[in-house]
C-alpha cells in the first residue's frame, strides 16, 4: 500500500524543490473530506487518491498535479466545492480538480450523452492544461487495477470505455507503459476466458522463452560490442492484449503465432541506430515489408524508433526496436518527458504538431452536437495506426491506416473534399476508395459544383471526412424534409381555409413549435420526417370557429403522394415498442443485425422505423432529428439472422463439433462458409437464427470451449 511519504519521495526525485507542505495539506484535506467513506473492497477511500497521486508523481508531474491527484474526488464525492479548493489551494489546483469532476448534477437523456458531455468538459480543460488528462489517466489506471470488486456489468462497461478512449489517449500522449497496462487490464475483464488461457500458455512456455530471449540478447551484445556500439539490449514477449489482437486478426492459434517476441536496443547517438539496424540485417534475414523508420518520420505522439522484423535463431520471427536513450525516455513518458526540463509548459501550443490530434478533438466537440456521433468519431478516427503520405509540395501528412484519397481531400479543405471527383497516387489515376500507403504522393482532381455521395461513407476512414459528408447529406435531407413538411402542413391547413404563410408571419407557427420544444424550422422538418403528424397541429393552428366548422370537402382525389404519406408508420407486430406503441412497422438492416437484448436506437423513415444497435457505425449516417425512442417488447421473441465467425485450427471433425454446439443450443444454421490457410488454420463463417442476445452469448461461449477453436466473434457487415 502506498503511503504519503512514498508519494513525496517520488515527487522530490523529479522535482527537488517541490512544495511538500502543500502536498501534506492536500492529503489532510482529502482525508477529512473522505472520512468514513470506503471503496467496494472495504478499504478506506483515502487509499484511492493516495495511489492516484503516486502514479501522477511517477509521471514526473509537478506539485499541483500531485495535489490534484489527492483531491480529485473531493468535489464529486464529498461536500467540498471548487470554491473551497480555490481558497485553500489556489486557482491552479482548483482548475485541475474542476476539470476532472463529472457533470453529475445535469439530467442527461442517456448514458451515451453523459459520457460524451463529461468527455467534452475534460477536453476543454485539457486544451488549457494537459495535466488534466494525465491526472485522469492516473485515476483510471488505479480504478482498473481495483476493478475486480465491481459488479460484472460495471466491469464490462468501464473496461470497454478504457479500451475505447483512455488507452488510446495514453497512446496519443506517448505514454507507452500506461497504454499497455490499460489495454491488458481491459482485456482481462472484457475477455476473461481468453485472458486466462493466454496468460497460462505464456506461463507454461516461460522457461523456454526466457532461455531463447537470453540467447538472442547475448548474440546482439557480442556483435554490437565488436562494432564498438555501446548499447543496452533487452527482450520480452509482447503484452497480452497485443498477442490477443494478433490471434484474432490472423486466425492463427497461439502456437503458430509469429513475431510475439520483441527486443529493444538502446544506443547513445542517433546515427548508431542505423548502424545497429545494418548489423541486425546482416545477422538475420529481414522480413519483407516489416521495416518502419519512425526516426525519419516520427509518429504524431513524437514517438521515434526503428522497427524491424527478422528471422532470428531457429528461424523464429522476432521484432527488434532500435532507439536512443532519449527517444526511449520520450516513448515511455510521452508528453510528460518534456516537463522534466521545461517546467510549467503545460498549455497546448498552437504550433506544436504533436497536439494536432487534440486540436482536431476540440474542433469536433464544437461541431458535433450529437453525443453518439461525437464519441464514435473520437473512437474511430484518433486511435488507429497511421500511414504517412505526401502532398504534391512534399509536405508530410498522417492518416489512419486504411485512409483513402477522399480522406486526404477533406483533410486539406472541406470544399476540396465535397468537389473531389478523382485522385492521382504517385502520378497514376486511382479510384477514390484506394487505400493509401506510406510514402504515397497524393494529388486531388476537383470539379467545382460537385456534391458528396452517401456511398462515400462506406469507405472513408477519418472522422473529419465522415463528419463533413454526413453534415452535408443531413443538411440536404433536412432541407428536403422541411420542404415536404411545409407542403404537408399547407395541404392540411387549406382544408380549413387557413394560410400557412400568414401563420408564419404572425408568429403563430413559431409559438406552437415552442410548445413542442422546437423552433419553426425543426417542427416542419419533424413533419417531413413523419415524427409529427400534420393533423395533430391543426387544433393549435386553426381558429376555433373554423375548427368547429370542420374541414372543407376535397374536390378531387388527393393523389398517390398523399396516400403514401397517410401510410407513414403503418402498424405491424414485430417485437419493438416505438414511443410506447408496440405495433409500428420496423426494419432491421443487415449492417448490425440487432437482437433482443442489444442496446438499440430507432430512426423514422418512409413507412417504417429502422432499428440499429447503438454501437452500429451506420446509425451515425442518419440525421439525429429522426431518432425516436425504441425498446424491445419483453413479451415478444423473434428469431433473427446473425453472422458469426469462428477461428480454429484445420482439424478433422472440428466443423462437426461446432455444428453440434449450435444444435445443442437450439440454434438453426442457415448458411456456412469455410476457408483454410496454408498455416493449417480455418476461418468459418456462419449465419444462424437466434432469438435473443443471451442465446447468442451462450452458443458462442460453448463454441469457444471446443478444443481447436481459437476465437469466436459476432460480425457486422
PDB file of C-alpha atoms in Angstrom, residues 404-406 408-409 420-432 434 436 441-446:
ATOM      1  CA  UNK A 404      -8.249   6.971 -48.915  1.00  0.00           C
ATOM      2  CA  UNK A 405      -7.591   9.918 -51.274  1.00  0.00           C
ATOM      3  CA  UNK A 406     -11.006  11.235 -50.229  1.00  0.00           C
ATOM      4  CA  UNK A 408      -6.768  13.305 -47.882  1.00  0.00           C
ATOM      5  CA  UNK A 409      -9.001  15.784 -49.765  1.00  0.00           C
ATOM      6  CA  UNK A 420     -13.390  15.725 -55.292  1.00  0.00           C
ATOM      7  CA  UNK A 421     -14.090  13.634 -58.414  1.00  0.00           C
ATOM      8  CA  UNK A 422     -10.797  11.790 -58.796  1.00  0.00           C
ATOM      9  CA  UNK A 423      -7.268  11.353 -57.473  1.00  0.00           C
ATOM     10  CA  UNK A 424      -3.757  10.503 -58.568  1.00  0.00           C
ATOM     11  CA  UNK A 425      -1.479   8.424 -56.347  1.00  0.00           C
ATOM     12  CA  UNK A 426       2.173   8.572 -57.365  1.00  0.00           C
ATOM     13  CA  UNK A 427       1.071  10.072 -60.709  1.00  0.00           C
ATOM     14  CA  UNK A 428      -1.440   7.300 -61.518  1.00  0.00           C
ATOM     15  CA  UNK A 429      -5.208   7.854 -61.624  1.00  0.00           C
ATOM     16  CA  UNK A 430      -6.862   5.652 -58.964  1.00  0.00           C
ATOM     17  CA  UNK A 431     -10.406   5.084 -57.605  1.00  0.00           C
ATOM     18  CA  UNK A 432     -11.375   7.249 -54.624  1.00  0.00           C
ATOM     19  CA  UNK A 434      -7.982   3.212 -52.925  1.00  0.00           C
ATOM     20  CA  UNK A 436      -3.138   4.960 -49.054  1.00  0.00           C
ATOM     21  CA  UNK A 441       2.191  11.231 -53.165  1.00  0.00           C
ATOM     22  CA  UNK A 442      -1.452  12.327 -53.472  1.00  0.00           C
ATOM     23  CA  UNK A 443      -2.975  14.746 -55.968  1.00  0.00           C
ATOM     24  CA  UNK A 444      -6.728  15.554 -55.927  1.00  0.00           C
ATOM     25  CA  UNK A 445      -8.841  16.175 -59.049  1.00  0.00           C
ATOM     26  CA  UNK A 446     -11.569  18.730 -58.358  1.00  0.00           C
TER      27      UNK A 446
END
